[in-house]
PDB file of C-alpha atoms in Angstrom:
ATOM      1  CA  MET G 179       0.000   0.000   0.000  1.00 55.00           C
ATOM      2  CA  SER G 180       1.381   3.395  -0.974  1.00 76.00           C
ATOM      3  CA  ILE G 181       1.506   6.319   1.441  1.00 83.00           C
ATOM      4  CA  GLU G 182      -1.374   8.071  -0.335  1.00 85.00           C
ATOM      5  CA  ARG G 183      -3.454   4.896  -0.264  1.00 83.00           C
ATOM      6  CA  PHE G 184      -2.674   4.638   3.457  1.00 84.00           C
ATOM      7  CA  ARG G 185      -3.828   8.231   3.920  1.00 86.00           C
ATOM      8  CA  HIS G 186      -7.087   7.421   2.138  1.00 86.00           C
ATOM      9  CA  ALA G 187      -7.611   4.356   4.321  1.00 85.00           C
ATOM     10  CA  MET G 188      -7.112   6.371   7.515  1.00 85.00           C
ATOM     11  CA  CYS G 189      -9.496   9.103   6.399  1.00 88.00           C
ATOM     12  CA  ASN G 190     -12.236   6.669   5.367  1.00 86.00           C
ATOM     13  CA  GLY G 191     -12.271   4.272   8.291  1.00 84.00           C
ATOM     14  CA  GLU G 192     -10.720   1.360   6.402  1.00 83.00           C
ATOM     15  CA  LEU G 193      -8.281   0.690   9.263  1.00 80.00           C
ATOM     16  CA  GLY G 194     -10.916   0.174  11.947  1.00 79.00           C
ATOM     17  CA  ARG G 195     -11.594   3.814  12.838  1.00 80.00           C
ATOM     18  CA  LEU G 196     -11.654   7.336  11.460  1.00 83.00           C
ATOM     19  CA  TYR G 197      -8.544   9.407  12.143  1.00 83.00           C
ATOM     20  CA  SER G 198      -8.538  13.174  12.580  1.00 84.00           C
ATOM     21  CA  PRO G 199      -6.799  15.299   9.912  1.00 85.00           C
ATOM     22  CA  GLU G 200      -4.117  16.228  12.455  1.00 83.00           C
ATOM     23  CA  THR G 201      -3.382  12.571  13.238  1.00 84.00           C
ATOM     24  CA  VAL G 202      -3.385  11.648   9.557  1.00 87.00           C
ATOM     25  CA  ASN G 203      -0.856  14.372   8.723  1.00 88.00           C
ATOM     26  CA  SER G 204       1.318  13.375  11.669  1.00 87.00           C
ATOM     27  CA  TYR G 205       1.316   9.681  10.692  1.00 87.00           C
ATOM     28  CA  ILE G 206       1.972  10.437   7.026  1.00 88.00           C
ATOM     29  CA  GLY G 207       4.880  12.664   8.048  1.00 88.00           C
ATOM     30  CA  ILE G 208       6.482   9.798   9.967  1.00 88.00           C
ATOM     31  CA  LEU G 209       6.030   7.365   7.077  1.00 86.00           C
ATOM     32  CA  THR G 210       7.426   9.900   4.621  1.00 88.00           C
ATOM     33  CA  ARG G 211      10.582  10.229   6.708  1.00 87.00           C
ATOM     34  CA  TYR G 212      10.863   6.426   6.817  1.00 86.00           C
ATOM     35  CA  PHE G 213      10.655   6.043   3.030  1.00 87.00           C
ATOM     36  CA  GLN G 214      13.121   8.874   2.513  1.00 87.00           C
ATOM     37  CA  ARG G 215      15.675   6.639   4.218  1.00 84.00           C
ATOM     38  CA  PHE G 216      14.540   3.140   3.213  1.00 83.00           C
ATOM     39  CA  PRO G 217      13.144   2.191  -0.225  1.00 81.00           C
ATOM     40  CA  THR G 218      11.124  -0.780   1.047  1.00 81.00           C
ATOM     41  CA  PHE G 219       9.106  -1.539   4.158  1.00 80.00           C
ATOM     42  CA  ASN G 220      10.743  -4.327   6.146  1.00 80.00           C
ATOM     43  CA  LEU G 221      11.712  -5.211   9.702  1.00 77.00           C
ATOM     44  CA  ASP G 222      15.377  -4.161   9.420  1.00 78.00           C
ATOM     45  CA  GLY G 223      14.367  -0.766   8.088  1.00 79.00           C
ATOM     46  CA  CYS G 224      11.807  -0.323  10.864  1.00 81.00           C
ATOM     47  CA  GLN G 225      14.323  -1.155  13.567  1.00 77.00           C
ATOM     48  CA  ASP G 226      17.003   1.159  12.152  1.00 79.00           C
ATOM     49  CA  PHE G 227      14.466   3.951  11.730  1.00 82.00           C
ATOM     50  CA  LEU G 228      13.100   3.652  15.276  1.00 79.00           C
ATOM     51  CA  PHE G 229      16.484   3.657  16.953  1.00 75.00           C
ATOM     52  CA  SER G 230      17.545   6.709  14.949  1.00 78.00           C
ATOM     53  CA  ILE G 231      14.809   8.769  16.645  1.00 79.00           C
ATOM     54  CA  PRO G 232      16.406  10.662  19.554  1.00 69.00           C
ATOM     55  CA  THR G 233      13.435  11.221  21.877  1.00 70.00           C
ATOM     56  CA  MET G 234      11.407   8.463  23.505  1.00 69.00           C
ATOM     57  CA  PRO G 235       7.897   9.949  22.967  1.00 74.00           C
ATOM     58  CA  ALA G 236       8.610  10.403  19.245  1.00 76.00           C
ATOM     59  CA  ARG G 237       9.980   6.851  19.048  1.00 74.00           C
ATOM     60  CA  ILE G 238       6.857   5.426  20.707  1.00 77.00           C
ATOM     61  CA  GLN G 239       4.645   7.389  18.299  1.00 80.00           C
ATOM     62  CA  ALA G 240       6.620   6.150  15.292  1.00 80.00           C
ATOM     63  CA  LEU G 241       6.273   2.559  16.488  1.00 82.00           C
ATOM     64  CA  LYS G 242       2.466   2.930  16.535  1.00 81.00           C
ATOM     65  CA  VAL G 243       2.523   4.215  12.966  1.00 83.00           C
ATOM     66  CA  LEU G 244       4.774   1.432  11.683  1.00 81.00           C
ATOM     67  CA  ARG G 245       2.598  -1.205  13.344  1.00 82.00           C
ATOM     68  CA  LEU G 246      -0.511   0.244  11.712  1.00 84.00           C
ATOM     69  CA  PHE G 247       1.142   0.472   8.297  1.00 82.00           C
ATOM     70  CA  ALA G 248       2.422  -3.102   8.630  1.00 81.00           C
ATOM     71  CA  THR G 249      -1.152  -4.393   8.801  1.00 79.00           C
ATOM     72  CA  THR G 250      -1.716  -3.078   5.272  1.00 78.00           C
ATOM     73  CA  GLN G 251       1.263  -4.863   3.715  1.00 72.00           C
ATOM     74  CA  LYS G 252       1.403  -8.274   2.030  1.00 67.00           C
ATOM     75  CA  ASP G 253       3.030 -11.008   4.100  1.00 63.00           C
ATOM     76  CA  TYR G 254       3.132  -8.621   7.022  1.00 64.00           C
ATOM     77  CA  GLU G 255       2.698 -11.162   9.827  1.00 68.00           C
ATOM     78  CA  GLN G 256       6.361 -11.663  10.726  1.00 66.00           C
ATOM     79  CA  CYS G 257       7.184  -7.954  10.552  1.00 69.00           C
ATOM     80  CA  LEU G 258       4.097  -7.032  12.589  1.00 71.00           C
ATOM     81  CA  ASN G 259       4.808  -9.724  15.191  1.00 74.00           C
ATOM     82  CA  GLU G 260       8.317  -8.388  15.722  1.00 73.00           C
ATOM     83  CA  LEU G 261       7.056  -4.808  15.928  1.00 74.00           C
ATOM     84  CA  GLN G 262       4.471  -5.906  18.496  1.00 73.00           C
ATOM     85  CA  LYS G 263       7.276  -7.326  20.651  1.00 72.00           C
ATOM     86  CA  MET G 264       9.069  -3.963  20.710  1.00 70.00           C
ATOM     87  CA  ASN G 265       7.941  -2.066  23.777  1.00 65.00           C
ATOM     88  CA  PHE G 266       9.625   1.282  24.273  1.00 60.00           C
ATOM     89  CA  LYS G 267       8.995   2.794  27.660  1.00 56.00           C
ATOM     90  CA  ASN G 268       9.909   6.279  28.740  1.00 48.00           C
ATOM     91  CA  THR G 269      11.983   5.203  31.717  1.00 45.00           C
ATOM     92  CA  ASN G 270      13.621   8.642  31.890  1.00 48.00           C
ATOM     93  CA  PRO G 271      10.725  11.115  32.066  1.00 44.00           C
ATOM     94  CA  VAL G 272      11.471  14.760  31.406  1.00 48.00           C
ATOM     95  CA  LYS G 273      12.618  16.453  34.599  1.00 55.00           C
ATOM     96  CA  GLN G 274      11.653  19.964  35.611  1.00 70.00           C
ATOM     97  CA  ASP G 275      15.100  21.173  34.681  1.00 85.00           C
ATOM     98  CA  VAL G 276      15.950  24.859  34.978  1.00 90.00           C
ATOM     99  CA  LEU G 277      19.115  26.533  33.750  1.00 93.00           C
ATOM    100  CA  THR G 278      20.855  29.249  35.715  1.00 92.00           C
ATOM    101  CA  GLU G 279      21.656  32.466  33.875  1.00 94.00           C
ATOM    102  CA  GLU G 280      25.300  31.375  33.686  1.00 95.00           C
ATOM    103  CA  GLU G 281      24.282  28.031  32.158  1.00 95.00           C
ATOM    104  CA  LEU G 282      22.072  29.766  29.608  1.00 96.00           C
ATOM    105  CA  ILE G 283      24.981  31.987  28.562  1.00 96.00           C
ATOM    106  CA  ALA G 284      27.262  28.946  28.254  1.00 96.00           C
ATOM    107  CA  LEU G 285      24.645  27.153  26.150  1.00 97.00           C
ATOM    108  CA  LEU G 286      24.313  30.079  23.749  1.00 96.00           C
ATOM    109  CA  LYS G 287      28.086  30.342  23.359  1.00 96.00           C
ATOM    110  CA  ALA G 288      28.325  26.652  22.507  1.00 96.00           C
ATOM    111  CA  ALA G 289      25.367  26.697  20.109  1.00 95.00           C
ATOM    112  CA  GLY G 290      26.999  28.705  17.327  1.00 91.00           C
ATOM    113  CA  PRO G 291      25.520  31.460  15.147  1.00 91.00           C
ATOM    114  CA  HIS G 292      22.746  29.377  13.586  1.00 90.00           C
ATOM    115  CA  LYS G 293      21.324  27.611  16.628  1.00 94.00           C
ATOM    116  CA  ALA G 294      22.016  30.201  19.354  1.00 96.00           C
ATOM    117  CA  PRO G 295      19.187  32.536  18.170  1.00 96.00           C
ATOM    118  CA  VAL G 296      16.763  29.597  18.357  1.00 96.00           C
ATOM    119  CA  PHE G 297      17.714  28.759  21.955  1.00 97.00           C
ATOM    120  CA  ALA G 298      17.966  32.428  22.957  1.00 97.00           C
ATOM    121  CA  THR G 299      14.422  33.131  21.768  1.00 97.00           C
ATOM    122  CA  MET G 300      12.993  30.403  24.007  1.00 97.00           C
ATOM    123  CA  GLY G 301      15.237  31.264  26.954  1.00 97.00           C
ATOM    124  CA  MET G 302      14.624  35.039  26.786  1.00 97.00           C
ATOM    125  CA  THR G 303      10.932  35.230  25.843  1.00 97.00           C
ATOM    126  CA  GLY G 304       9.389  32.020  27.212  1.00 96.00           C
ATOM    127  CA  LEU G 305       8.007  30.909  23.836  1.00 96.00           C
ATOM    128  CA  ARG G 306       6.986  27.277  23.522  1.00 95.00           C
ATOM    129  CA  VAL G 307       9.009  25.253  21.023  1.00 94.00           C
ATOM    130  CA  SER G 308       5.928  24.841  18.787  1.00 93.00           C
ATOM    131  CA  GLU G 309       5.379  28.619  18.813  1.00 95.00           C
ATOM    132  CA  LEU G 310       9.022  29.196  17.958  1.00 95.00           C
ATOM    133  CA  CYS G 311       8.943  26.822  14.971  1.00 93.00           C
ATOM    134  CA  ASN G 312       5.831  28.547  13.565  1.00 94.00           C
ATOM    135  CA  LEU G 313       7.282  32.071  13.563  1.00 94.00           C
ATOM    136  CA  LYS G 314       7.198  33.816  10.188  1.00 92.00           C
ATOM    137  CA  PHE G 315       9.199  36.880   9.202  1.00 89.00           C
ATOM    138  CA  ASP G 316       6.182  39.151   9.621  1.00 91.00           C
ATOM    139  CA  ASP G 317       5.784  37.913  13.217  1.00 94.00           C
ATOM    140  CA  VAL G 318       9.170  39.297  14.286  1.00 94.00           C
ATOM    141  CA  ASP G 319       9.276  43.109  14.290  1.00 94.00           C
ATOM    142  CA  LEU G 320      12.816  44.178  15.097  1.00 93.00           C
ATOM    143  CA  ASP G 321      11.926  47.876  14.752  1.00 94.00           C
ATOM    144  CA  LYS G 322       9.231  47.695  17.434  1.00 96.00           C
ATOM    145  CA  ARG G 323      11.122  44.936  19.282  1.00 96.00           C
ATOM    146  CA  THR G 324       8.112  42.578  19.423  1.00 97.00           C
ATOM    147  CA  ILE G 325       7.303  38.980  18.509  1.00 97.00           C
ATOM    148  CA  PHE G 326       3.755  37.926  17.639  1.00 97.00           C
ATOM    149  CA  THR G 327       2.704  34.328  18.208  1.00 96.00           C
ATOM    150  CA  ILE G 328      -0.393  32.132  18.369  1.00 93.00           C
ATOM    151  CA  GLY G 329      -0.387  30.055  21.549  1.00 89.00           C
ATOM    152  CA  LYS G 330      -2.488  27.248  22.962  1.00 84.00           C
ATOM    153  CA  GLY G 331      -6.160  27.501  22.159  1.00 82.00           C
ATOM    154  CA  ASN G 332      -5.309  29.760  19.194  1.00 87.00           C
ATOM    155  CA  LYS G 333      -4.765  32.669  21.585  1.00 91.00           C
ATOM    156  CA  PRO G 334      -2.661  35.453  20.048  1.00 94.00           C
ATOM    157  CA  ARG G 335      -0.099  37.323  22.128  1.00 95.00           C
ATOM    158  CA  LYS G 336       2.922  39.563  21.775  1.00 96.00           C
ATOM    159  CA  VAL G 337       6.177  39.396  23.689  1.00 97.00           C
ATOM    160  CA  GLY G 338       8.979  41.910  23.817  1.00 97.00           C
ATOM    161  CA  ILE G 339      12.498  41.400  22.507  1.00 96.00           C
ATOM    162  CA  PRO G 340      15.044  42.037  25.295  1.00 95.00           C
ATOM    163  CA  ASP G 341      18.365  43.700  24.521  1.00 94.00           C
ATOM    164  CA  GLY G 342      20.291  40.422  24.739  1.00 93.00           C
ATOM    165  CA  LEU G 343      17.962  38.706  22.300  1.00 95.00           C
ATOM    166  CA  PHE G 344      17.870  41.628  19.854  1.00 95.00           C
ATOM    167  CA  GLU G 345      21.518  41.108  18.893  1.00 91.00           C
ATOM    168  CA  PHE G 346      20.920  37.434  18.123  1.00 92.00           C
ATOM    169  CA  LEU G 347      17.827  38.116  16.010  1.00 92.00           C
ATOM    170  CA  HIS G 348      19.283  41.107  14.199  1.00 88.00           C
ATOM    171  CA  SER G 349      22.215  39.075  12.862  1.00 82.00           C
ATOM    172  CA  TYR G 350      19.973  36.073  12.120  1.00 80.00           C
ATOM    173  CA  ASN G 351      17.439  38.204  10.232  1.00 68.00           C
ATOM    174  CA  GLY G 352      20.067  39.047   7.646  1.00 54.00           C
ATOM    175  CA  ARG G 353      20.004  35.457   6.418  1.00 56.00           C
ATOM    176  CA  LYS G 354      16.386  35.594   5.258  1.00 58.00           C
ATOM    177  CA  ALA G 355      17.055  34.923   1.550  1.00 60.00           C
ATOM    178  CA  GLY G 356      15.097  31.910   0.344  1.00 63.00           C
ATOM    179  CA  ARG G 357      13.137  31.433   3.573  1.00 70.00           C
ATOM    180  CA  THR G 358       9.490  31.947   4.524  1.00 79.00           C
ATOM    181  CA  MET G 359       9.767  31.002   8.201  1.00 88.00           C
ATOM    182  CA  PHE G 360      11.916  33.104  10.511  1.00 92.00           C
ATOM    183  CA  PHE G 361      13.943  30.180  11.823  1.00 92.00           C
ATOM    184  CA  SER G 362      15.293  27.506   9.518  1.00 87.00           C
ATOM    185  CA  GLN G 363      17.888  24.801   9.168  1.00 85.00           C
ATOM    186  CA  GLU G 364      21.147  25.682   7.476  1.00 80.00           C
ATOM    187  CA  ASN G 365      19.760  24.275   4.210  1.00 79.00           C
ATOM    188  CA  ASN G 366      16.798  26.707   4.540  1.00 79.00           C
ATOM    189  CA  GLU G 367      14.347  23.906   5.367  1.00 83.00           C
ATOM    190  CA  PRO G 368      11.945  24.782   8.230  1.00 86.00           C
ATOM    191  CA  ILE G 369      12.777  23.681  11.747  1.00 90.00           C
ATOM    192  CA  TYR G 370      10.376  21.528  13.764  1.00 89.00           C
ATOM    193  CA  PRO G 371      10.066  20.723  17.486  1.00 91.00           C
ATOM    194  CA  ARG G 372      11.751  17.305  17.374  1.00 88.00           C
ATOM    195  CA  LEU G 373      14.752  18.776  15.593  1.00 91.00           C
ATOM    196  CA  VAL G 374      15.074  21.595  18.156  1.00 93.00           C
ATOM    197  CA  ARG G 375      14.917  19.031  20.984  1.00 92.00           C
ATOM    198  CA  TYR G 376      17.660  17.033  19.275  1.00 91.00           C
ATOM    199  CA  TRP G 377      19.873  20.109  18.845  1.00 93.00           C
ATOM    200  CA  LEU G 378      19.344  21.225  22.416  1.00 94.00           C
ATOM    201  CA  SER G 379      19.920  17.802  23.946  1.00 91.00           C
ATOM    202  CA  ASN G 380      23.246  17.358  22.148  1.00 91.00           C
ATOM    203  CA  ILE G 381      24.616  20.870  22.633  1.00 94.00           C
ATOM    204  CA  SER G 382      23.579  21.143  26.285  1.00 94.00           C
ATOM    205  CA  ARG G 383      25.488  17.954  27.119  1.00 91.00           C
ATOM    206  CA  ILE G 384      28.647  19.698  25.935  1.00 92.00           C
ATOM    207  CA  ALA G 385      27.876  23.183  27.260  1.00 94.00           C
ATOM    208  CA  ILE G 386      26.472  22.491  30.737  1.00 94.00           C
ATOM    209  CA  GLY G 387      27.211  18.816  31.331  1.00 92.00           C
ATOM    210  CA  ARG G 388      23.667  17.485  31.051  1.00 91.00           C
ATOM    211  CA  ALA G 389      20.972  17.066  28.428  1.00 90.00           C
ATOM    212  CA  THR G 390      18.110  19.510  28.657  1.00 93.00           C
ATOM    213  CA  HIS G 391      14.980  20.210  26.624  1.00 93.00           C
ATOM    214  CA  PRO G 392      13.022  23.177  25.206  1.00 94.00           C
ATOM    215  CA  HIS G 393      10.522  23.380  28.056  1.00 93.00           C
ATOM    216  CA  ALA G 394      13.437  23.831  30.455  1.00 94.00           C
ATOM    217  CA  LEU G 395      14.323  27.051  28.609  1.00 96.00           C
ATOM    218  CA  ARG G 396      10.752  28.267  29.090  1.00 95.00           C
ATOM    219  CA  ARG G 397      10.944  27.502  32.813  1.00 94.00           C
ATOM    220  CA  SER G 398      14.364  29.123  32.984  1.00 95.00           C
ATOM    221  CA  PHE G 399      12.945  32.314  31.472  1.00 96.00           C
ATOM    222  CA  VAL G 400      10.402  32.551  34.293  1.00 95.00           C
ATOM    223  CA  THR G 401      12.796  31.540  37.081  1.00 93.00           C
ATOM    224  CA  ILE G 402      15.670  33.829  36.059  1.00 94.00           C
ATOM    225  CA  ASN G 403      13.428  36.856  35.637  1.00 94.00           C
ATOM    226  CA  HIS G 404      11.453  36.130  38.807  1.00 92.00           C
ATOM    227  CA  HIS G 405      14.709  36.068  40.781  1.00 89.00           C
ATOM    228  CA  LYS G 406      15.544  39.469  39.265  1.00 91.00           C
ATOM    229  CA  GLY G 407      12.307  40.881  40.646  1.00 90.00           C
ATOM    230  CA  ARG G 408      10.381  41.111  37.369  1.00 93.00           C
ATOM    231  CA  PRO G 409       6.573  41.196  37.916  1.00 94.00           C
ATOM    232  CA  LEU G 410       4.958  37.770  37.906  1.00 94.00           C
ATOM    233  CA  ALA G 411       1.966  39.151  35.992  1.00 95.00           C
ATOM    234  CA  ILE G 412       4.269  40.202  33.119  1.00 96.00           C
ATOM    235  CA  LEU G 413       5.869  36.758  33.076  1.00 95.00           C
ATOM    236  CA  GLN G 414       2.407  35.169  33.019  1.00 95.00           C
ATOM    237  CA  ALA G 415       1.395  37.273  30.011  1.00 95.00           C
ATOM    238  CA  ALA G 416       4.675  36.572  28.213  1.00 95.00           C
ATOM    239  CA  CYS G 417       4.243  32.809  28.633  1.00 95.00           C
ATOM    240  CA  GLY G 418       0.540  32.868  27.746  1.00 94.00           C
ATOM    241  CA  HIS G 419      -0.484  31.133  30.963  1.00 92.00           C
ATOM    242  CA  SER G 420      -4.201  31.119  31.740  1.00 89.00           C
ATOM    243  CA  SER G 421      -3.493  31.397  35.471  1.00 90.00           C
ATOM    244  CA  ILE G 422      -0.749  33.084  37.453  1.00 92.00           C
ATOM    245  CA  THR G 423      -0.662  29.931  39.601  1.00 91.00           C
ATOM    246  CA  ILE G 424       0.873  28.077  36.648  1.00 89.00           C
ATOM    247  CA  THR G 425       3.526  30.757  36.314  1.00 92.00           C
ATOM    248  CA  ARG G 426       4.366  30.462  40.021  1.00 90.00           C
ATOM    249  CA  ARG G 427       4.998  26.746  39.556  1.00 86.00           C
ATOM    250  CA  TYR G 428       7.646  27.610  36.976  1.00 86.00           C
ATOM    251  CA  CYS G 429       9.625  29.581  39.570  1.00 84.00           C
ATOM    252  CA  ILE G 430      12.126  27.039  40.814  1.00 71.00           C
ATOM    253  CA  THR G 431      13.894  27.936  44.050  1.00 68.00           C
ATOM    254  CA  THR G 432      17.118  26.038  44.620  1.00 64.00           C
ATOM    255  CA  GLU G 433      18.959  25.365  47.866  1.00 64.00           C
ATOM    256  CA  ASN G 434      21.575  27.943  46.834  1.00 68.00           C
ATOM    257  CA  ASP G 435      18.847  30.554  46.353  1.00 70.00           C
ATOM    258  CA  VAL G 436      17.610  29.949  49.901  1.00 69.00           C
ATOM    259  CA  THR G 437      21.038  30.126  51.536  1.00 74.00           C
ATOM    260  CA  ASN G 438      22.166  33.177  49.541  1.00 72.00           C
ATOM    261  CA  GLN G 439      19.017  35.098  50.405  1.00 70.00           C
ATOM    262  CA  MET G 440      19.162  34.209  54.099  1.00 79.00           C
ATOM    263  CA  LYS G 441      22.787  35.347  54.414  1.00 78.00           C
ATOM    264  CA  GLY G 442      21.636  38.914  53.958  1.00 70.00           C
ATOM    265  CA  TRP G 443      18.931  38.769  56.629  1.00 76.00           C
TER     266      TRP G 443
END
């Protein structure tokens, strides 16, 4: 069964249920990436493809797709049986990691001129990784120093561009030739959340001695600015939180913060 025939089957309930357009597009995207690497669908290709995926949630999702696609193939029983035996579990759940300001600076230095603006935007504005990847050139106004984004629930909001971030974006903006989205890969292809997670995980291991993730940069934005005395209501609006209680939960207080504060009492 071809990818387009598989899409048709998902949309028309031929695989046991109707799938939403979002799910269909997500599944087709995974299969497209598989067939870009492997010309035929077989067990060896499936195993190589799955273990090339860096994050566990994405790997688990890909396994579901490959299992479903296997049911549509001729002589699929052996391949499907082996895929059914594979059972990835997220034994290392994402921790509520927060970077210090010094760690954020070290990360940006290690990231290089193409990736540093991506990390800096999350760490200095609190944008979600999905919001970051969807930014277009018209959304980033360097003259007014604002970024426009559409958040959860299709809620629009604007955030400011701090001085430290402005320098990153100003130099990055000069590379706009051939691109429609503000951020891109070095080959001008759009970036996507899984790719940003992969970049960040690898570079942070080198820069700060541990792997971190995009949501940690969002938490770091709140924590660093809260410790500097910035208003919590402004941080709530910047992050697009529906409740200030959520923003408070982002404010991580470490043992060092407690001892340093108490020394001045």
